[in-house]
Amino acid sequence: QIQLVESGGGLVQPGGSLRLSCAASGITFSSYHMGWYRQAPGDQRELVARITSDGSPGYSDSVKGRFTISRDNAKNTVYLQMNTLKPEDTAIYYCNARHDFWPAHYDYWGRGTQVTVSS
C-alpha cells in the first residue's frame, strides 16, 4: 500500500526554523521525483521545492535561499529545511511523489502538515 506521511509542522515565530519530513512507503523511492507544495486558505496550491530522482533540487523564487530540500533514499524520506520563516509561509505543506518515467500514471500525495508562522 502506497503512503506518504508528512511530519514536522507546527507553530513558530517569524525568523524561526522548521524541518519537515515525508516518509514514503509502497514505492520504489529512488525512481520518484519528490516535491513539497503548500496551500494557504483561499489560495492556489503552489510548488515550493522539488528534488529529482537523481538528486537535483529546485525552488520557488519566494523560498530560494531560505529553504533546502534533500532526500535520503536509504530511509525513503524527503526533507524540507525551512529557515528565516515569514508569516506568508503559513500554509498546509504537502508531500508529492511522481514517477520519473511514468509521471502521468504514478503521482501520489500526502495528507499535509500545518505550518504556522506568527508572533
mmCIF file of C-alpha atoms in Angstrom:
data_model
loop_
_atom_site.group_PDB
_atom_site.id
_atom_site.type_symbol
_atom_site.label_atom_id
_atom_site.label_comp_id
_atom_site.label_asym_id
_atom_site.label_seq_id
_atom_site.Cartn_x
_atom_site.Cartn_y
_atom_site.Cartn_z
ATOM 1 C CA GLN A 1 0.000 0.000 0.000
ATOM 2 C CA ILE A 2 1.363 3.406 -1.020
ATOM 3 C CA GLN A 3 1.682 6.053 1.680
ATOM 4 C CA LEU A 4 3.293 9.474 2.039
ATOM 5 C CA VAL A 5 3.316 10.738 5.631
ATOM 6 C CA GLU A 6 4.401 14.291 6.442
ATOM 7 C CA SER A 7 5.649 15.379 9.845
ATOM 8 C CA GLY A 8 7.453 18.280 11.498
ATOM 9 C CA GLY A 9 4.931 21.083 11.132
ATOM 10 C CA GLY A 10 3.949 23.396 13.936
ATOM 11 C CA LEU A 11 3.831 26.961 15.223
ATOM 12 C CA VAL A 12 6.958 29.125 15.028
ATOM 13 C CA GLN A 13 7.758 32.814 15.347
ATOM 14 C CA PRO A 14 8.905 34.883 12.364
ATOM 15 C CA GLY A 15 12.580 34.268 11.752
ATOM 16 C CA GLY A 16 12.414 30.762 13.171
ATOM 17 C CA SER A 17 13.044 27.386 11.559
ATOM 18 C CA LEU A 18 11.258 24.099 10.986
ATOM 19 C CA ARG A 19 12.280 20.851 9.343
ATOM 20 C CA LEU A 20 9.575 18.884 7.543
ATOM 21 C CA SER A 21 9.880 15.193 6.740
ATOM 22 C CA CYS A 22 7.952 12.991 4.328
ATOM 23 C CA ALA A 23 8.297 9.239 4.711
ATOM 24 C CA ALA A 24 7.264 7.140 1.707
ATOM 25 C CA SER A 25 6.273 3.502 1.647
ATOM 26 C CA GLY A 26 4.996 1.150 -1.038
ATOM 27 C CA ILE A 27 7.022 2.747 -3.858
ATOM 28 C CA THR A 28 10.497 2.369 -5.287
ATOM 29 C CA PHE A 29 11.551 5.680 -3.782
ATOM 30 C CA SER A 30 14.698 6.145 -5.878
ATOM 31 C CA SER A 31 12.559 6.144 -9.065
ATOM 32 C CA TYR A 32 10.466 9.143 -7.973
ATOM 33 C CA HIS A 33 10.846 12.887 -8.199
ATOM 34 C CA MET A 34 9.794 14.352 -4.847
ATOM 35 C CA GLY A 35 8.224 17.723 -4.175
ATOM 36 C CA TRP A 36 6.859 19.979 -1.471
ATOM 37 C CA TYR A 37 3.758 22.056 -2.194
ATOM 38 C CA ARG A 38 1.809 24.409 0.030
ATOM 39 C CA GLN A 39 -1.671 25.872 0.136
ATOM 40 C CA ALA A 40 -2.967 28.706 2.300
ATOM 41 C CA PRO A 41 -6.714 29.300 2.846
ATOM 42 C CA GLY A 42 -8.255 30.856 -0.267
ATOM 43 C CA ASP A 43 -5.050 30.453 -2.285
ATOM 44 C CA GLN A 44 -3.947 28.159 -5.071
ATOM 45 C CA ARG A 45 -1.632 25.286 -4.328
ATOM 46 C CA GLU A 46 1.930 26.225 -5.205
ATOM 47 C CA LEU A 47 5.134 24.308 -5.693
ATOM 48 C CA VAL A 48 7.694 25.182 -3.028
ATOM 49 C CA ALA A 49 10.596 22.880 -3.862
ATOM 50 C CA ARG A 50 11.359 19.721 -5.788
ATOM 51 C CA ILE A 51 14.183 17.235 -5.983
ATOM 52 C CA THR A 52 14.593 14.839 -8.883
ATOM 53 C CA SER A 53 15.161 11.115 -8.631
ATOM 54 C CA ASP A 54 18.867 11.720 -9.270
ATOM 55 C CA GLY A 55 19.112 14.410 -6.587
ATOM 56 C CA SER A 56 18.853 17.747 -8.423
ATOM 57 C CA PRO A 57 16.965 20.397 -6.368
ATOM 58 C CA GLY A 58 14.803 23.296 -7.485
ATOM 59 C CA TYR A 59 12.974 26.080 -5.626
ATOM 60 C CA SER A 60 10.244 28.639 -5.953
ATOM 61 C CA ASP A 61 11.624 32.185 -6.054
ATOM 62 C CA SER A 62 9.760 33.005 -2.846
ATOM 63 C CA VAL A 63 11.766 30.477 -0.808
ATOM 64 C CA LYS A 64 15.096 30.388 -2.636
ATOM 65 C CA GLY A 65 17.933 30.994 -0.203
ATOM 66 C CA ARG A 66 15.785 30.177 2.840
ATOM 67 C CA PHE A 67 14.578 26.599 2.236
ATOM 68 C CA THR A 68 16.574 23.479 1.390
ATOM 69 C CA ILE A 69 15.141 20.245 0.006
ATOM 70 C CA SER A 70 17.032 16.982 0.388
ATOM 71 C CA ARG A 71 16.404 13.261 0.202
ATOM 72 C CA ASP A 72 17.712 10.128 1.850
ATOM 73 C CA ASN A 73 16.984 7.171 -0.402
ATOM 74 C CA ALA A 74 18.119 4.681 2.246
ATOM 75 C CA LYS A 75 15.343 5.995 4.518
ATOM 76 C CA ASN A 76 12.748 6.595 1.763
ATOM 77 C CA THR A 77 12.408 10.137 3.098
ATOM 78 C CA VAL A 78 12.442 13.653 1.663
ATOM 79 C CA TYR A 79 13.082 16.701 3.869
ATOM 80 C CA LEU A 80 12.394 20.409 3.718
ATOM 81 C CA GLN A 81 14.569 22.580 5.949
ATOM 82 C CA MET A 82 12.825 25.945 6.354
ATOM 83 C CA ASN A 83 14.816 28.861 7.774
ATOM 84 C CA THR A 84 14.050 32.547 8.295
ATOM 85 C CA LEU A 85 10.341 31.808 8.227
ATOM 86 C CA LYS A 86 7.876 34.575 7.409
ATOM 87 C CA PRO A 87 4.140 34.891 8.152
ATOM 88 C CA GLU A 88 3.428 34.429 4.434
ATOM 89 C CA ASP A 89 4.930 30.928 4.686
ATOM 90 C CA THR A 90 1.887 29.896 6.738
ATOM 91 C CA ALA A 91 0.117 27.073 4.880
ATOM 92 C CA ILE A 92 -0.548 23.378 4.783
ATOM 93 C CA TYR A 93 2.518 21.711 3.292
ATOM 94 C CA TYR A 94 2.003 18.628 1.123
ATOM 95 C CA CYS A 95 4.458 15.990 0.003
ATOM 96 C CA ASN A 96 4.287 14.737 -3.592
ATOM 97 C CA ALA A 97 5.886 11.744 -5.317
ATOM 98 C CA ARG A 98 5.935 11.496 -9.125
ATOM 99 C CA HIS A 99 7.482 8.648 -11.054
ATOM 100 C CA ASP A 100 10.419 9.747 -13.143
ATOM 101 C CA PHE A 101 9.363 7.663 -16.170
ATOM 102 C CA TRP A 102 5.554 7.472 -15.861
ATOM 103 C CA PRO A 103 4.643 10.750 -14.126
ATOM 104 C CA ALA A 104 1.090 10.872 -15.536
ATOM 105 C CA HIS A 105 0.235 7.455 -14.135
ATOM 106 C CA TYR A 106 2.118 7.329 -10.823
ATOM 107 C CA ASP A 107 1.572 10.543 -8.895
ATOM 108 C CA TYR A 108 0.915 10.455 -5.140
ATOM 109 C CA TRP A 109 0.154 12.927 -2.353
ATOM 110 C CA GLY A 110 0.370 13.030 1.396
ATOM 111 C CA ARG A 111 -2.353 14.467 3.611
ATOM 112 C CA GLY A 112 -0.330 17.519 4.626
ATOM 113 C CA THR A 113 1.131 19.132 7.721
ATOM 114 C CA GLN A 114 0.270 22.598 9.051
ATOM 115 C CA VAL A 115 2.960 25.270 9.303
ATOM 116 C CA THR A 116 2.001 28.478 11.105
ATOM 117 C CA VAL A 117 4.387 31.435 11.369
ATOM 118 C CA SER A 118 3.082 34.012 13.808
ATOM 119 C CA SER A 119 4.183 36.205 16.689
#
